[in-house]
Coordinates of C-alpha atoms in Angstrom, one line a residue:
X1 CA -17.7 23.7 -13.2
X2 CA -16.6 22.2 -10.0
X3 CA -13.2 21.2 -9.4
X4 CA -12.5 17.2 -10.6
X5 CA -12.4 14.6 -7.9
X6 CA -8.8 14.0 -7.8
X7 CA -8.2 17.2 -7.7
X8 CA -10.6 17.7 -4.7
X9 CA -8.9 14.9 -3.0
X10 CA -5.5 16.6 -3.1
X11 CA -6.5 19.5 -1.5
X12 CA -8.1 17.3 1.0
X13 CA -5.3 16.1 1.8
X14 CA -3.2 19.2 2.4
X15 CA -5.5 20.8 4.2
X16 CA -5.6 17.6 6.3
X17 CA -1.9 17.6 6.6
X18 CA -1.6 21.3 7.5
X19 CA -4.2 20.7 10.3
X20 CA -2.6 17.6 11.4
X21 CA 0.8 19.7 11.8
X22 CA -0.7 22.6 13.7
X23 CA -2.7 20.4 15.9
X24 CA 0.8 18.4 16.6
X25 CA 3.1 21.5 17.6
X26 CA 0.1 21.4 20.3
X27 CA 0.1 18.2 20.8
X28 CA 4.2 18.4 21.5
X29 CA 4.0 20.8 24.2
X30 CA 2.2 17.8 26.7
X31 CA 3.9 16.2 28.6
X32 CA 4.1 12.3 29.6
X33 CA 0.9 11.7 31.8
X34 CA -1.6 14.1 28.9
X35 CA -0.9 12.2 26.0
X36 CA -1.4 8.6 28.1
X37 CA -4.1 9.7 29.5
X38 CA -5.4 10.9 26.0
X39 CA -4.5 7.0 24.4
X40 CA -6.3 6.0 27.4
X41 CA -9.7 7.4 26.5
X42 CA -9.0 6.0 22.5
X43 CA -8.3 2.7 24.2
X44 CA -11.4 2.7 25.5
X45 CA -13.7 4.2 23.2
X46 CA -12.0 1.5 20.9
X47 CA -12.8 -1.4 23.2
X48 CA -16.8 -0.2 23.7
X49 CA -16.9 -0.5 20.1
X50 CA -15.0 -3.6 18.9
X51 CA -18.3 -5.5 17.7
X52 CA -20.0 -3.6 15.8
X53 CA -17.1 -2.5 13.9
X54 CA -15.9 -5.9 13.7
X55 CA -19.4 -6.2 12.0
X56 CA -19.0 -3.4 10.0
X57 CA -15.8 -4.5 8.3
X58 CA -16.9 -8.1 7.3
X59 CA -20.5 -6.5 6.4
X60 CA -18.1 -3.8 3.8
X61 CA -15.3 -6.0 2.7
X62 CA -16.4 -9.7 2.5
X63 CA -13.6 -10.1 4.7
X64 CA -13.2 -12.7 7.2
X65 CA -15.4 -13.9 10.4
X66 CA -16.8 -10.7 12.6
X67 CA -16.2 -12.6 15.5
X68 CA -12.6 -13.0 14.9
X69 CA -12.3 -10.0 14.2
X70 CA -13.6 -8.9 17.1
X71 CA -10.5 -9.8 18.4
X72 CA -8.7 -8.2 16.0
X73 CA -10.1 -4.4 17.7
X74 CA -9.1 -6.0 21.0
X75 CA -5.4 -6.3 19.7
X76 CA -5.0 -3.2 18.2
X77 CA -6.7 -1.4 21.1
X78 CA -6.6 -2.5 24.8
X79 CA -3.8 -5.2 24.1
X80 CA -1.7 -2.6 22.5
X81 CA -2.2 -0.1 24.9
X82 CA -2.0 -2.2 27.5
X83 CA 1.5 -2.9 26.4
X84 CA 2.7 0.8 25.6
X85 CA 1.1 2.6 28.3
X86 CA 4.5 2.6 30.6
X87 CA 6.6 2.9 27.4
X88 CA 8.8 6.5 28.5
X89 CA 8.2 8.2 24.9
X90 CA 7.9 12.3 25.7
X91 CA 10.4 14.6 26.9
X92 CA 14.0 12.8 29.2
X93 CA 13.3 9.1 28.0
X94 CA 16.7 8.4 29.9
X95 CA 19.5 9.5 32.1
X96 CA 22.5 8.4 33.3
X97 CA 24.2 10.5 35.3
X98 CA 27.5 8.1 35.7
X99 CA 27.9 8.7 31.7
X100 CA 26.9 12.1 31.5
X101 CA 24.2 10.3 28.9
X102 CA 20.4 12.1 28.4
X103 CA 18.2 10.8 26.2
X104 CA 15.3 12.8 24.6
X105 CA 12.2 12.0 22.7
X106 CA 11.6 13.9 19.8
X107 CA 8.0 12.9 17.7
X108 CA 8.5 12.7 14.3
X109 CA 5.4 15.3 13.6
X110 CA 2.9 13.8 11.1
X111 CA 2.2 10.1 10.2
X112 CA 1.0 8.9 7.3
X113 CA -1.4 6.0 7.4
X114 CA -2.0 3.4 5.2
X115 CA -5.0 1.1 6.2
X116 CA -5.5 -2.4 4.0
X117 CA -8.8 -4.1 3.4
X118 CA -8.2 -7.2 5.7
X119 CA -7.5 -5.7 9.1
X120 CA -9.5 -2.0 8.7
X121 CA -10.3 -1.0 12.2
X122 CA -7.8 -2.8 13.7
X123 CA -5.1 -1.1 12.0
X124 CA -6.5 2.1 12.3
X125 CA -6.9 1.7 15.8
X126 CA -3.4 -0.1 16.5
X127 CA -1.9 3.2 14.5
X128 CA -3.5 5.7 15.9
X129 CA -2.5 4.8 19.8
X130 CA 1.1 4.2 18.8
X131 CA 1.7 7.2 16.5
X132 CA 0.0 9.2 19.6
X133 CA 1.5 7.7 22.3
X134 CA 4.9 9.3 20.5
X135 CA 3.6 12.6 20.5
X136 CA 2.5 12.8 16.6
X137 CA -0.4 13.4 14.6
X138 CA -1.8 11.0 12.0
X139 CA -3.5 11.5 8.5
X140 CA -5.2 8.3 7.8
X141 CA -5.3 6.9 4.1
X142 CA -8.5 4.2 4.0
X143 CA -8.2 1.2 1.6
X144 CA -11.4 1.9 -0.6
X145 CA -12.7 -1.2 -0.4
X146 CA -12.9 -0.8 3.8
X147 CA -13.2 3.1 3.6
X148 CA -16.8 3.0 5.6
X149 CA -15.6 0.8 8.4
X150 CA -12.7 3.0 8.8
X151 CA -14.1 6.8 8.6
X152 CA -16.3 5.3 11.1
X153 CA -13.7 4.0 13.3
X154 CA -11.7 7.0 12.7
X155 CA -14.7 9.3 14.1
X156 CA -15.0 7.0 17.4
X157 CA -11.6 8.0 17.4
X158 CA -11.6 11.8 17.0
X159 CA -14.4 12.2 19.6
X160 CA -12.5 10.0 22.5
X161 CA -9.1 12.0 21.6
X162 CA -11.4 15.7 21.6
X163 CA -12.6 14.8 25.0
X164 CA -10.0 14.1 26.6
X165 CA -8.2 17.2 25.5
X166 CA -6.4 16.5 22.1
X167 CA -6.3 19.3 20.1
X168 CA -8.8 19.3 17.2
X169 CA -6.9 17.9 13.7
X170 CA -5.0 15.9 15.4
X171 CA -6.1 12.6 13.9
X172 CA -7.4 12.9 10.1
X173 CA -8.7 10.8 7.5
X174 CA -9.0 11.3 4.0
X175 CA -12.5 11.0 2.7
X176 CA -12.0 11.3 -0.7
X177 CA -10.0 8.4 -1.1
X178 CA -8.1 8.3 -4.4
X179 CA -5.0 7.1 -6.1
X180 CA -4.2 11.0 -6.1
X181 CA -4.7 11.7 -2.8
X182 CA -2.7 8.4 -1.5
X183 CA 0.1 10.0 -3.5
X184 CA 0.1 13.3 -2.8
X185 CA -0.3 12.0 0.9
X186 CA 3.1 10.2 0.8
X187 CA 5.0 12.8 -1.0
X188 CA 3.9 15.6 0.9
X189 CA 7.2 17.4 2.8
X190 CA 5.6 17.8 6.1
X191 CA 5.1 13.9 6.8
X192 CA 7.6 12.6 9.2
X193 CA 7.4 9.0 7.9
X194 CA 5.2 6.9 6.1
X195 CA 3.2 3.7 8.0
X196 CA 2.9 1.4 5.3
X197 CA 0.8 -1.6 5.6
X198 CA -0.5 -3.9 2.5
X199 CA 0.6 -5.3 -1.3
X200 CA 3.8 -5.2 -2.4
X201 CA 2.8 -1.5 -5.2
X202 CA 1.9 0.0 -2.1
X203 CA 4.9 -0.5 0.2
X204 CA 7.3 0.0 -3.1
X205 CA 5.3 3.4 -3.5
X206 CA 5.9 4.2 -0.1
X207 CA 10.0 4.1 0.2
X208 CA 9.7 5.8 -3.4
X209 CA 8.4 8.7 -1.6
X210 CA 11.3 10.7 -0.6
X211 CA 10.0 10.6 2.9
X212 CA 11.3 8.5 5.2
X213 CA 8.7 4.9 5.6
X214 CA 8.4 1.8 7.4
X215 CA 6.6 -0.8 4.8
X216 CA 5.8 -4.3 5.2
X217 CA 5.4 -6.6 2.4
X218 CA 3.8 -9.5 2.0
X219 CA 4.1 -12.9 4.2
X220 CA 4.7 -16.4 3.0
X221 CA 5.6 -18.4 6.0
X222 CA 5.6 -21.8 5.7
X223 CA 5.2 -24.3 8.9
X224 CA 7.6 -27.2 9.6
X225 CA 6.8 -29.9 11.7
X226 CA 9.7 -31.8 13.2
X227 CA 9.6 -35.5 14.0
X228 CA 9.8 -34.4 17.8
X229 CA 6.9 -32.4 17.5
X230 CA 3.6 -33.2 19.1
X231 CA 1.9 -33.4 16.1
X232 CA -1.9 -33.2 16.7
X233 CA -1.5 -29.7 19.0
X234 CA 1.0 -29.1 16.0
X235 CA -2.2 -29.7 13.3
X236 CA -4.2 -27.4 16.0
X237 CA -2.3 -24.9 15.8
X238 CA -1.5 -24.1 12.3
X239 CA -5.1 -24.6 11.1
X240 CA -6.3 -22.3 14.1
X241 CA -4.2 -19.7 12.6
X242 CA -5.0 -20.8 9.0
X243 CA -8.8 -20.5 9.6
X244 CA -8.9 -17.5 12.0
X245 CA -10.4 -14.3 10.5
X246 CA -9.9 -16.6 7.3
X247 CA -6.2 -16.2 7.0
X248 CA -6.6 -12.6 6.5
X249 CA -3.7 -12.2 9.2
X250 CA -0.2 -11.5 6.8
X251 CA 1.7 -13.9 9.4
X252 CA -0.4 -17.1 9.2
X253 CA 0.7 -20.2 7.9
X254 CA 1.0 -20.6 3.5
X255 CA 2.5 -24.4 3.4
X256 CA 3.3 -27.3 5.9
X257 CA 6.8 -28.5 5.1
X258 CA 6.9 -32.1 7.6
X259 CA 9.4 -35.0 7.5
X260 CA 9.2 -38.5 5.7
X261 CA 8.9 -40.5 9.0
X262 CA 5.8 -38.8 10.0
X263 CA 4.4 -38.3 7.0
X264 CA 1.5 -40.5 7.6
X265 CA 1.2 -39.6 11.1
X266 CA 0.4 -36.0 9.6
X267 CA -1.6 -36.4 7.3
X268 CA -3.8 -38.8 9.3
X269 CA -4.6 -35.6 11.6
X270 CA -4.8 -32.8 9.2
X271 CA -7.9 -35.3 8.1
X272 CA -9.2 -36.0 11.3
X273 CA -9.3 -32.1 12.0
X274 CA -11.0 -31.1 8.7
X275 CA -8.3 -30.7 6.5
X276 CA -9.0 -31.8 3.1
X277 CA -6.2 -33.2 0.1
X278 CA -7.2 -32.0 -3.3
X279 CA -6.4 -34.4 -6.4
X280 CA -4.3 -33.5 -8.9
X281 CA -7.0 -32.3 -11.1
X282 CA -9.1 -30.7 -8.4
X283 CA -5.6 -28.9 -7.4
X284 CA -4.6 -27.5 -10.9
X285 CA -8.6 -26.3 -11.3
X286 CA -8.0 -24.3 -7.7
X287 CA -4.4 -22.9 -9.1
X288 CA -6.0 -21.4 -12.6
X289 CA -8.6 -19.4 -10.3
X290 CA -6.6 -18.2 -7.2
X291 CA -3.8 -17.1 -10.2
X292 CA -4.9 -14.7 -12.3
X293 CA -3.1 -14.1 -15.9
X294 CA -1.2 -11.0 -14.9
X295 CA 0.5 -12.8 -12.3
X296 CA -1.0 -11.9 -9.1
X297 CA -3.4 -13.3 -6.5
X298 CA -7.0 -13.6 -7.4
X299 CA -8.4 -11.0 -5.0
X300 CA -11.5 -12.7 -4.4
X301 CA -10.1 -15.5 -2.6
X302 CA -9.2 -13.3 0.7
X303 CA -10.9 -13.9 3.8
X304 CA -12.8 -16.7 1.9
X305 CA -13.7 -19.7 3.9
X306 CA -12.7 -23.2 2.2
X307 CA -15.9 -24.3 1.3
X308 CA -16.7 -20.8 -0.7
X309 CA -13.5 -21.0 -2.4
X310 CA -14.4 -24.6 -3.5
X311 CA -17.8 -23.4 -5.1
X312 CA -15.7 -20.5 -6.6
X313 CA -13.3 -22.8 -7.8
X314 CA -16.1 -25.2 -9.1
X315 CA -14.9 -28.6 -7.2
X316 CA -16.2 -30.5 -4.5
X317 CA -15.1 -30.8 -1.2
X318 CA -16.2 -32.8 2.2
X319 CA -18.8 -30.8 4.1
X320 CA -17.2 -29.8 6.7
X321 CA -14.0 -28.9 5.1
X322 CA -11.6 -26.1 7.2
X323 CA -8.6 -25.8 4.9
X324 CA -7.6 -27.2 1.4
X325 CA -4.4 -28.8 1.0
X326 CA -2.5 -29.0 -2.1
X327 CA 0.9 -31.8 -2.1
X328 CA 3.5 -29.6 -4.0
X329 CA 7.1 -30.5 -5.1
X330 CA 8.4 -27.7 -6.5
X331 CA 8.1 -23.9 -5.6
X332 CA 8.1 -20.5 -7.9
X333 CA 6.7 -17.3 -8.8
X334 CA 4.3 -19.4 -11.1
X335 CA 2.7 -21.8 -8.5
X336 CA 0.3 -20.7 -6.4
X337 CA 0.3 -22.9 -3.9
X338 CA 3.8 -21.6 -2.7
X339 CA 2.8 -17.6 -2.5
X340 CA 0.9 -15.9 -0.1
X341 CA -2.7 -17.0 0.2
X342 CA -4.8 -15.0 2.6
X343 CA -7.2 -17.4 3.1
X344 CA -7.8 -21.6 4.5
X345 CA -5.6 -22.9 1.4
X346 CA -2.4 -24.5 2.2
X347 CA 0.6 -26.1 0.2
X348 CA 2.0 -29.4 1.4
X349 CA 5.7 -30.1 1.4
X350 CA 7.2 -33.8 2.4
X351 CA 11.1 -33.8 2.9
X352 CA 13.5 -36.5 3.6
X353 CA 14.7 -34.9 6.8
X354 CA 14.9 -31.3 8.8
X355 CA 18.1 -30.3 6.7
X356 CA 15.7 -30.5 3.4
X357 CA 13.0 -29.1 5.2
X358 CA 15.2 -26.2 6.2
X359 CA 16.2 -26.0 2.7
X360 CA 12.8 -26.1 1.7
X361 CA 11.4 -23.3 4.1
X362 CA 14.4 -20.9 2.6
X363 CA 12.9 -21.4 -1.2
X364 CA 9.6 -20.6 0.2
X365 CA 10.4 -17.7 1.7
X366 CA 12.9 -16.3 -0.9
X367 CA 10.2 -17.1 -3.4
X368 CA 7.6 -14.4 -1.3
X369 CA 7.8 -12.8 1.9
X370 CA 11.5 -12.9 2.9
X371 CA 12.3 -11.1 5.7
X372 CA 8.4 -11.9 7.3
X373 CA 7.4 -14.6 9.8
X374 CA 7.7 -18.4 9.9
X375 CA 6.8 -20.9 12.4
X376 CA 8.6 -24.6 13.3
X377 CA 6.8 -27.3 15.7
X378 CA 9.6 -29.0 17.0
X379 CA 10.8 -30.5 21.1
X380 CA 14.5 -30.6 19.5
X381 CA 16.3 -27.2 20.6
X382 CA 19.3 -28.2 18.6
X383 CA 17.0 -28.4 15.2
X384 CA 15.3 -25.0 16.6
X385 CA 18.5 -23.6 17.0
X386 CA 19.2 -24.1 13.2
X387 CA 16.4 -22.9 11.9
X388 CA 16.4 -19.3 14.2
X389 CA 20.5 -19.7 12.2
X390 CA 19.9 -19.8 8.6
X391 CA 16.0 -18.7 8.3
X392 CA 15.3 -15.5 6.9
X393 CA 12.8 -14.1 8.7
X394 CA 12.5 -11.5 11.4
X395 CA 9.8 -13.6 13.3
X396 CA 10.6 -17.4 14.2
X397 CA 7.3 -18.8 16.4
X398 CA 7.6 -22.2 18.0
X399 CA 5.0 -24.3 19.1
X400 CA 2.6 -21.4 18.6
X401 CA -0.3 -20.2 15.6
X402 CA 1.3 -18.1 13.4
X403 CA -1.4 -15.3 12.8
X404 CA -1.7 -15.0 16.7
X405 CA 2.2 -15.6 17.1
X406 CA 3.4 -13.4 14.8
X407 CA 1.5 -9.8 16.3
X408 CA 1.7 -10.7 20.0
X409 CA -1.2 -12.4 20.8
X410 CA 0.0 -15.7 21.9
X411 CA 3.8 -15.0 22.1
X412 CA 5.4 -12.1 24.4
X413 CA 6.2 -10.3 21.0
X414 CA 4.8 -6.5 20.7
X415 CA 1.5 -6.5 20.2
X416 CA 1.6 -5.0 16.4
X417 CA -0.6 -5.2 13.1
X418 CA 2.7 -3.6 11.3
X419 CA 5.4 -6.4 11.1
X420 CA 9.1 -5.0 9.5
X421 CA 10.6 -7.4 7.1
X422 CA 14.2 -5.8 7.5
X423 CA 16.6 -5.7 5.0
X424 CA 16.1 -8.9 3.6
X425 CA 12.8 -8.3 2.8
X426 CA 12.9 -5.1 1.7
X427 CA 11.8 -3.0 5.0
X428 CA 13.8 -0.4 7.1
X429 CA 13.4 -2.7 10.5
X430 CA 12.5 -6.6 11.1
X431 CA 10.5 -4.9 14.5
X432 CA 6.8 -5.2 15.6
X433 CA 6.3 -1.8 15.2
X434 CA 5.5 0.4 18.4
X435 CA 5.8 3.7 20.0
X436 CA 9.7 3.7 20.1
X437 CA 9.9 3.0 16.2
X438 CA 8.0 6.6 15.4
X439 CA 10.4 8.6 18.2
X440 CA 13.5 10.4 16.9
X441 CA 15.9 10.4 20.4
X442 CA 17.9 13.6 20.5
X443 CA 21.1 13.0 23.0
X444 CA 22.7 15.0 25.2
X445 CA 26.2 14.2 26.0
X446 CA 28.7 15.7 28.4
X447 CA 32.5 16.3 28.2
X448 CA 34.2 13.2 30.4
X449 CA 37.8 13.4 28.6
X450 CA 40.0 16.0 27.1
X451 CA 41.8 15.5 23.4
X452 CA 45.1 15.3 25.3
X453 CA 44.3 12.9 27.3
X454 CA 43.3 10.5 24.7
X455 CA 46.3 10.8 23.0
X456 CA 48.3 9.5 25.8
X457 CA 45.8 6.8 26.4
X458 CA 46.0 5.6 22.8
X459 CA 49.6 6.9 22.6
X460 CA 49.5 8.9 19.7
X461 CA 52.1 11.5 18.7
X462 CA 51.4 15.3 19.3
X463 CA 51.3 16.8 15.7
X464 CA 54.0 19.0 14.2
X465 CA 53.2 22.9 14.3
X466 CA 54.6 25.2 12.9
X467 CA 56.7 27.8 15.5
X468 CA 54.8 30.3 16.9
X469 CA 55.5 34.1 15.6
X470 CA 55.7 36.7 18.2
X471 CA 52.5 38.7 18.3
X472 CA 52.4 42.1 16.4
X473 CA 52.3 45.3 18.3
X474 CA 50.5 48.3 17.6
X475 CA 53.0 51.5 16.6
X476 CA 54.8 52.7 19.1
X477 CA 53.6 56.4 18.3
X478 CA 57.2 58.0 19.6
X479 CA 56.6 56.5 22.9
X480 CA 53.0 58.3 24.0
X481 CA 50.0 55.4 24.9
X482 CA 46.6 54.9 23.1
X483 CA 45.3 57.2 25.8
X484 CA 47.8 60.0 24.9
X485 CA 46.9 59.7 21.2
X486 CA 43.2 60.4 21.9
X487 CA 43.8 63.3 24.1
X488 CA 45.6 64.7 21.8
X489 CA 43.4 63.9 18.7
X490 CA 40.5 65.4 20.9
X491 CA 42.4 68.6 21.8
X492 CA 43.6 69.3 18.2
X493 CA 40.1 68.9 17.0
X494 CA 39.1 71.1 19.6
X495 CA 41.5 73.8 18.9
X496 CA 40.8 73.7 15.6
X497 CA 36.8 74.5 15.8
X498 CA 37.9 77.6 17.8

């Protein structure tokens, strides 16, 4: 009887490991202009390959719109590497020579990889090229409801990286994916750290590991709209964020939070660019099927366009239709409407002024996805000012898509597909994740100033010690030298084997 399938996959995935780690001790040995040129090829590869495994992932998944994910590839390959490629990551990363300062980079060793459903390739790409581009190997863990798409994007990978002189093992990918193997993956001693990217059980899972992680949770971030702000390009932009790949993007827009004065102004072109207002009733029938009874998001709601989530739902909508709106008042764990929602389905929050919007966007955010991404379309700096003050967030976009804001593509942000929430939200850094984030830097420092002289610059006392005793002597011997002694020893002993 053959072994069980979890049990297969564990093995799997030390064997994987223990490849991954020889191939890396390789892999550390070259220097600066072998491993860019090695990214280089992935890049590439990547890039030749973007549509069909943009098709691929929708075709697997139900996921989204190809064509924006198309895009997607583009980000996570050439406009990452694009943005790393100078990035100083092997061997003296710095010098200065004025403070007797050297700065080393030292790879981690072996990534773990965590790949979600709604951005597969991309994120395998992305992760690959920055994990590499430090000098470490990867083990891939697929989502298994993308695991096609990925072992396929993973072998484009491995075939670039081979040819252009990676050693072999370098870059896994478990194929047996399993709950097992995920764990055993992420508690494994030879990982340097863990790349964490989807639901909140995962990333939790991840710092429970005992190996060091970077894990992003989920986003929430609502969108004000200030009475300064050019509100149709404002409308634009949230609902080309909302609606591109179908929301699937952890950064886009979950609720428009806008003033009283322009209230009408608002709505008016929400309409007029195919935003649709649910009734009451239509609104509560949408909440019981996006919210299922254990408390979590209905899964089959991601990457759903508006109009299939109405049919799913069982309302009616305006042909047509780009995103649902729902008018909220109040915000918890229990509504919806004010959670993360990967998909064209917005909440819609009216406030007296920007001080209870600000208030507002902080209940949103502390109710899901603290610590994430948020977005303000505003002309008042002052108002901008406040918000960047009191938000938190690690990611405040102005005047900009939130999706596209938040991982680079229309902001001078990193290019990432793995956002840290810090702190606040859980996460060991608020960075876009690149290259530097998966480099340990070993520094060299030389002597400038002696103990002494610190005391007198600080003017601190000499310490008491005690008085010095006089050194002890060897026995005299009545006078004669070591030398003397050992001639004498040797003629004794002489005299005495006669």
């Amino acid at each position: 009887m053959g072994l069980d399938i979890d049990l297969q996959s564990i093995q799997e995935v030390r064997d994987l490991i223990r490849c991954a780690k020889k191939a890396q001790e390789i892999f550390a040995t070259f220097d600066q202009r072998k491993v860019d040129g090695i990214i280089g090829e992935i890049a590439c590869a990547c890039e030749a390959n973007a549509e069909k495994l943009a098709k691929m992932a929708v075709e697997e998944t139900g996921f989204g719109i190809w064509q924006d994910k198309v895009l997607k590839n583009l980000l996570g390959s050439r406009i990452t590497y694009e943005y790393i490629k100078d990035m100083k990551t092997i061997g003296v990363i710095h010098e200065d020579g004025a403070k007797g300062i050297m700065e080393v980079g030292v790879p981690m060793g072996v990534i773990a990889a965590l790949i979600p459903s709604t951005n597969p390739t991309s994120t395998v790409m992305y992760k690959t090229l920055i994990a590499l581009k430090a000098g470490n190997g990867i083990v891939i863990s697929p989502h298994p409801g993308a695991k096609n798409c990925i072992l396929e994007t993973v072998r484009i990978i491995q075939e670039a990286a081979v040819k252009a002189g990676a050693p072999e093992g370098l870059i896994g990918v478990i194929r047996l994916a399993t709950m097992e193997a995920t764990d055993a993956l992420l508690k494994d001693p030879n990982i340097g750290v863990i790349l964490a990217t989807g639901g909140e059980a995962m990333v939790h899972a991840a710092y429970s590991s005992g190996n060091p992680a970077i894990g992003v949770g989920p986003g929430n971030g609502p969108a004000f709209i200030e009475r300064t702000a050019d509100v149709k390009k404002a409308v634009q932009r949230i609902f080309d964020s909302k609606t591109f790949d179908n929301g699937t993007i952890c950064a886009s827009e979950q609720s428009i939070v806008t003033e009283r004065c322009i209230e009408t102004q608002v709505i008016e072109e929400i309409k007029r660019q195919g935003g649709y207002f649910m009734d009451e009733a239509q609104s509560e029938k949408v909440a019981r099927f996006i919210l299922r009874d254990n408390g979590t998001m209905n899964p089959k709601i991601v990457g759903k366009s508006a109009q299939t989530i109405a049919d799913m739902a069982g309302i009616q909508i305006p042909s047509g239709t780009r995103v649902l709106l729902s008018r909220q008042t109040e915000v918890s764990k229990k509504n919806p409407y004010t959670r993360e929602k990967l998909c064209p389905l917005l909440a819609f929050f009216v406030e007296e002024g920007w001080q209870e919007a600000c208030e507002r966007c902080i209940d949103i955010l502390q109710n899901e996805g603290a610590g994430h991404t948020m977005t303000i379309h505003s002309e008042d700096t002052d108002v901008i000012r406040e918000f960047a003050l009191k938000k938190p967030v690690s990611r405040l976009l102005v005047n900009t898509p939130g999706a596209l804001g938040g991982v680079g593509g229309t902001t001078n942000l990193a290019p990432a597909l793995t956002l840290g929430c810090g702190a606040v939200g859980g996460s060991a850094t608020s960075d876009n994740i690149t290259p530097l984030n998966l480099i340990n830097i070993r520094r060299v420092a030389c002597g400038v100033t002696e103990l002494s002289e610190i005391r007198s610059k600080y003017r601190v006392p000499e310490p008491e010690r005690p008085d010095i005793l006089p050194q002890k002597t060897e026995p005299s011997c009545g006078g004669l030298t070591a030398e003397d002694v050992e001639a004498i020893t040797r003629a004794v002993l002489a005299k005495l084997r006669g």
